[in-house]
Amino acid sequence: MEDNSKTLLCSAFVGEIDLLIASKKFLHIQSLGIGNLEAALSLQSYLFTYPEVESVIFFGSCGAYPWSRFSIGDFVSVTSAHNKEISAALGQTKQIFVNRNAIDFLQPLAIHPTAICNAPSTLTLLNIITPPSEDWKDLGVENLELYGIARVCEIKNIQLSAYMSVTNIVGPNGSRDWQKNWRELSNKLQNQFLNL
């Protein structure tokens, strides 16, 4: 990043960007909050205050779906953000889509394998080994903020990139494993970016 004066670096919470903040290399850097709605509202507010921002880079953590090719400790660059709820896939609820399902304009970083991210409103706690339906088979990881961020960037025609560390496998032990792994993996992800 030669000129970063028009790029916002962001995360769900400050622990995912604290090394980037400490580097003092970036003019625009902000934690946006946890969940699609909170992240979207915070990003919208930031962009209103700083209209010069032309691109957004999200740093986060995610869980890998058991059927994906990803494991704990992997890093991914996201190419597409979805908003699917597991309860709807299992026929327990009906999910209403106001717009469309996927946002496919994310720009990946070449040093990481690419992934398709699902950003539901809730964490998946079920032990699901295979995709619950055909339209889930390509989903690789789950994160709680990326769809909200992607939707704001799509509306405002702002370039978005997202880099995440895989901290857990999606399922009943996901939160426990996230807690155990997020700090070390966040440090590695941030240091990779600082050393580019």
CSV table of C-alpha atoms in Angstrom, one decimal:
chain,number,residue,atom,x,y,z
A,1,MET,CA,0.0,0.0,0.0
A,2,GLU,CA,1.9,3.0,-1.3
A,3,ASP,CA,-0.7,5.6,-0.5
A,4,ASN,CA,-3.1,4.6,2.2
A,5,SER,CA,-4.6,8.0,2.9
A,6,LYS,CA,-7.9,6.9,1.2
A,7,THR,CA,-8.1,3.4,2.7
A,8,LEU,CA,-9.9,2.4,5.9
A,9,LEU,CA,-8.5,-0.6,7.7
A,10,CYS,CA,-11.2,-2.1,10.0
A,11,SER,CA,-12.2,-5.0,12.2
A,12,ALA,CA,-14.9,-6.1,14.5
A,13,PHE,CA,-13.0,-5.2,17.6
A,14,VAL,CA,-9.8,-3.4,18.4
A,15,GLY,CA,-7.8,-6.6,19.2
A,16,GLU,CA,-7.9,-7.5,15.5
A,17,ILE,CA,-6.2,-4.3,14.4
A,18,ASP,CA,-4.2,-3.3,17.5
A,19,LEU,CA,-0.7,-4.0,15.9
A,20,LEU,CA,-1.8,-2.0,12.8
A,21,ILE,CA,-2.8,0.9,15.1
A,22,ALA,CA,0.5,0.7,17.0
A,23,SER,CA,2.4,0.9,13.8
A,24,LYS,CA,1.1,4.4,13.2
A,25,LYS,CA,1.3,3.8,9.4
A,26,PHE,CA,-2.4,4.2,8.7
A,27,LEU,CA,-4.5,7.4,8.7
A,28,HIS,CA,-7.9,5.6,8.7
A,29,ILE,CA,-8.3,2.6,11.1
A,30,GLN,CA,-11.4,1.7,13.1
A,31,SER,CA,-13.1,-1.2,14.9
A,32,LEU,CA,-16.7,-1.4,13.7
A,33,GLY,CA,-18.4,-3.7,16.2
A,34,ILE,CA,-19.6,-7.2,16.3
A,35,GLY,CA,-22.4,-8.4,13.9
A,36,ASN,CA,-23.5,-7.5,10.5
A,37,LEU,CA,-25.8,-4.7,11.6
A,38,GLU,CA,-23.4,-3.0,14.1
A,39,ALA,CA,-20.5,-3.2,11.6
A,40,ALA,CA,-22.7,-1.8,8.7
A,41,LEU,CA,-24.0,1.1,10.8
A,42,SER,CA,-20.5,1.9,12.1
A,43,LEU,CA,-19.0,1.8,8.7
A,44,GLN,CA,-21.7,4.0,7.2
A,45,SER,CA,-21.1,6.5,10.0
A,46,TYR,CA,-17.3,6.5,9.4
A,47,LEU,CA,-17.7,7.0,5.7
A,48,PHE,CA,-20.1,9.9,6.3
A,49,THR,CA,-17.5,11.5,8.5
A,50,TYR,CA,-14.6,10.7,6.2
A,51,PRO,CA,-15.9,10.9,2.6
A,52,GLU,CA,-12.4,10.7,1.1
A,53,VAL,CA,-12.2,7.0,1.9
A,54,GLU,CA,-12.2,5.0,-1.4
A,55,SER,CA,-11.4,1.5,-0.2
A,56,VAL,CA,-11.9,-0.7,2.8
A,57,ILE,CA,-9.7,-3.5,4.1
A,58,PHE,CA,-11.3,-5.8,6.7
A,59,PHE,CA,-9.2,-7.9,9.1
A,60,GLY,CA,-11.1,-10.5,11.0
A,61,SER,CA,-11.4,-14.1,12.3
A,62,CYS,CA,-13.6,-16.8,11.0
A,63,GLY,CA,-14.7,-20.4,11.5
A,64,ALA,CA,-14.2,-23.0,8.8
A,65,TYR,CA,-17.1,-25.1,7.8
A,66,PRO,CA,-16.4,-28.8,8.3
A,67,TRP,CA,-16.8,-29.6,4.6
A,68,SER,CA,-14.4,-26.8,3.5
A,69,ARG,CA,-10.7,-27.2,2.7
A,70,PHE,CA,-9.7,-24.9,5.5
A,71,SER,CA,-8.2,-25.7,8.9
A,72,ILE,CA,-7.5,-23.8,12.1
A,73,GLY,CA,-4.4,-21.6,11.5
A,74,ASP,CA,-5.1,-21.0,7.9
A,75,PHE,CA,-5.4,-17.4,6.5
A,76,VAL,CA,-7.9,-16.6,3.7
A,77,SER,CA,-8.7,-13.8,1.3
A,78,VAL,CA,-12.5,-13.5,0.8
A,79,THR,CA,-14.0,-13.2,-2.7
A,80,SER,CA,-17.7,-13.3,-1.9
A,81,ALA,CA,-19.9,-12.5,1.1
A,82,HIS,CA,-23.2,-14.4,1.7
A,83,ASN,CA,-25.8,-14.0,4.4
A,84,LYS,CA,-27.4,-17.5,5.0
A,85,GLU,CA,-28.9,-18.7,8.2
A,86,ILE,CA,-28.4,-22.4,9.1
A,87,SER,CA,-31.9,-22.5,10.6
A,88,ALA,CA,-33.4,-21.6,7.2
A,89,ALA,CA,-31.3,-24.3,5.5
A,90,LEU,CA,-32.6,-26.8,7.9
A,91,GLY,CA,-36.2,-25.8,7.3
A,92,GLN,CA,-36.7,-24.4,10.8
A,93,THR,CA,-37.2,-20.8,9.7
A,94,LYS,CA,-37.7,-18.9,6.4
A,95,GLN,CA,-35.1,-16.3,5.5
A,96,ILE,CA,-36.3,-13.2,3.7
A,97,PHE,CA,-34.0,-11.6,1.2
A,98,VAL,CA,-34.6,-8.0,0.5
A,99,ASN,CA,-31.8,-7.7,-2.1
A,100,ARG,CA,-29.8,-10.7,-3.3
A,101,ASN,CA,-27.8,-13.3,-1.5
A,102,ALA,CA,-24.1,-12.8,-2.5
A,103,ILE,CA,-21.9,-9.8,-2.8
A,104,ASP,CA,-19.1,-10.8,-5.2
A,105,PHE,CA,-16.8,-7.8,-5.6
A,106,LEU,CA,-14.2,-8.4,-2.9
A,107,GLN,CA,-10.6,-8.1,-4.0
A,108,PRO,CA,-8.4,-10.9,-2.7
A,109,LEU,CA,-4.8,-10.7,-1.5
A,110,ALA,CA,-2.7,-13.0,-3.6
A,111,ILE,CA,-0.7,-14.5,-0.7
A,112,HIS,CA,-3.7,-16.2,0.8
A,113,PRO,CA,-6.0,-18.9,-0.6
A,114,THR,CA,-9.4,-17.5,-1.5
A,115,ALA,CA,-12.6,-18.3,0.3
A,116,ILE,CA,-16.3,-17.7,0.1
A,117,CYS,CA,-17.6,-16.3,3.4
A,118,ASN,CA,-21.0,-16.7,5.0
A,119,ALA,CA,-21.9,-13.9,7.4
A,120,PRO,CA,-25.1,-14.9,9.3
A,121,SER,CA,-26.7,-13.1,12.1
A,122,THR,CA,-26.0,-16.0,14.5
A,123,LEU,CA,-23.2,-18.4,15.3
A,124,THR,CA,-23.7,-21.9,14.0
A,125,LEU,CA,-23.6,-24.2,17.1
A,126,LEU,CA,-24.7,-27.4,15.4
A,127,ASN,CA,-22.3,-30.2,14.5
A,128,ILE,CA,-23.0,-30.3,10.7
A,129,ILE,CA,-20.4,-32.3,8.8
A,130,THR,CA,-21.9,-31.9,5.3
A,131,PRO,CA,-23.6,-28.9,3.7
A,132,PRO,CA,-27.2,-28.6,4.8
A,133,SER,CA,-28.2,-27.9,1.2
A,134,GLU,CA,-26.6,-27.6,-2.3
A,135,ASP,CA,-26.3,-23.8,-2.1
A,136,TRP,CA,-24.0,-24.2,1.0
A,137,LYS,CA,-21.4,-26.5,-0.6
A,138,ASP,CA,-19.1,-23.7,-1.8
A,139,LEU,CA,-19.2,-21.7,1.5
A,140,GLY,CA,-15.8,-22.1,3.2
A,141,VAL,CA,-15.9,-19.9,6.3
A,142,GLU,CA,-18.2,-18.1,8.7
A,143,ASN,CA,-17.8,-14.6,10.1
A,144,LEU,CA,-20.4,-12.3,11.7
A,145,GLU,CA,-19.6,-8.9,10.2
A,146,LEU,CA,-18.5,-9.2,6.5
A,147,TYR,CA,-21.9,-9.1,4.8
A,148,GLY,CA,-22.9,-5.9,6.5
A,149,ILE,CA,-19.6,-4.3,5.6
A,150,ALA,CA,-19.8,-5.6,2.0
A,151,ARG,CA,-23.3,-4.3,1.6
A,152,VAL,CA,-22.3,-0.7,2.7
A,153,CYS,CA,-19.3,-0.9,0.3
A,154,GLU,CA,-21.5,-2.1,-2.5
A,155,ILE,CA,-24.1,0.7,-2.0
A,156,LYS,CA,-21.3,3.3,-1.9
A,157,ASN,CA,-19.3,1.8,-4.7
A,158,ILE,CA,-16.2,1.4,-2.5
A,159,GLN,CA,-13.6,-1.3,-3.1
A,160,LEU,CA,-13.5,-3.9,-0.3
A,161,SER,CA,-10.9,-6.6,0.6
A,162,ALA,CA,-11.2,-9.0,3.5
A,163,TYR,CA,-8.4,-11.0,5.2
A,164,MET,CA,-9.2,-13.5,7.9
A,165,SER,CA,-7.6,-16.0,10.2
A,166,VAL,CA,-9.3,-19.4,10.6
A,167,THR,CA,-9.6,-19.6,14.4
A,168,ASN,CA,-12.0,-22.5,14.7
A,169,ILE,CA,-14.2,-25.1,13.0
A,170,VAL,CA,-17.9,-24.1,12.9
A,171,GLY,CA,-19.9,-26.1,15.4
A,172,PRO,CA,-20.5,-26.6,19.1
A,173,ASN,CA,-16.9,-25.9,20.1
A,174,GLY,CA,-16.4,-22.9,17.8
A,175,SER,CA,-16.5,-20.2,20.5
A,176,ARG,CA,-14.2,-22.1,22.8
A,177,ASP,CA,-11.6,-22.6,20.0
A,178,TRP,CA,-12.0,-19.0,18.8
A,179,GLN,CA,-11.2,-17.8,22.3
A,180,LYS,CA,-8.1,-20.0,22.5
A,181,ASN,CA,-6.8,-19.1,19.0
A,182,TRP,CA,-7.8,-15.6,18.0
A,183,ARG,CA,-5.0,-13.6,19.6
A,184,GLU,CA,-2.1,-15.6,18.1
A,185,LEU,CA,-3.6,-15.8,14.7
A,186,SER,CA,-4.6,-12.1,14.7
A,187,ASN,CA,-1.0,-11.1,15.5
A,188,LYS,CA,0.3,-13.3,12.6
A,189,LEU,CA,-2.3,-11.9,10.1
A,190,GLN,CA,-1.5,-8.3,11.1
A,191,ASN,CA,2.2,-8.8,10.9
A,192,GLN,CA,1.8,-10.4,7.4
A,193,PHE,CA,0.1,-7.2,6.3
A,194,LEU,CA,2.7,-4.9,7.9
A,195,ASN,CA,5.5,-6.8,6.2
A,196,LEU,CA,4.0,-6.5,2.7
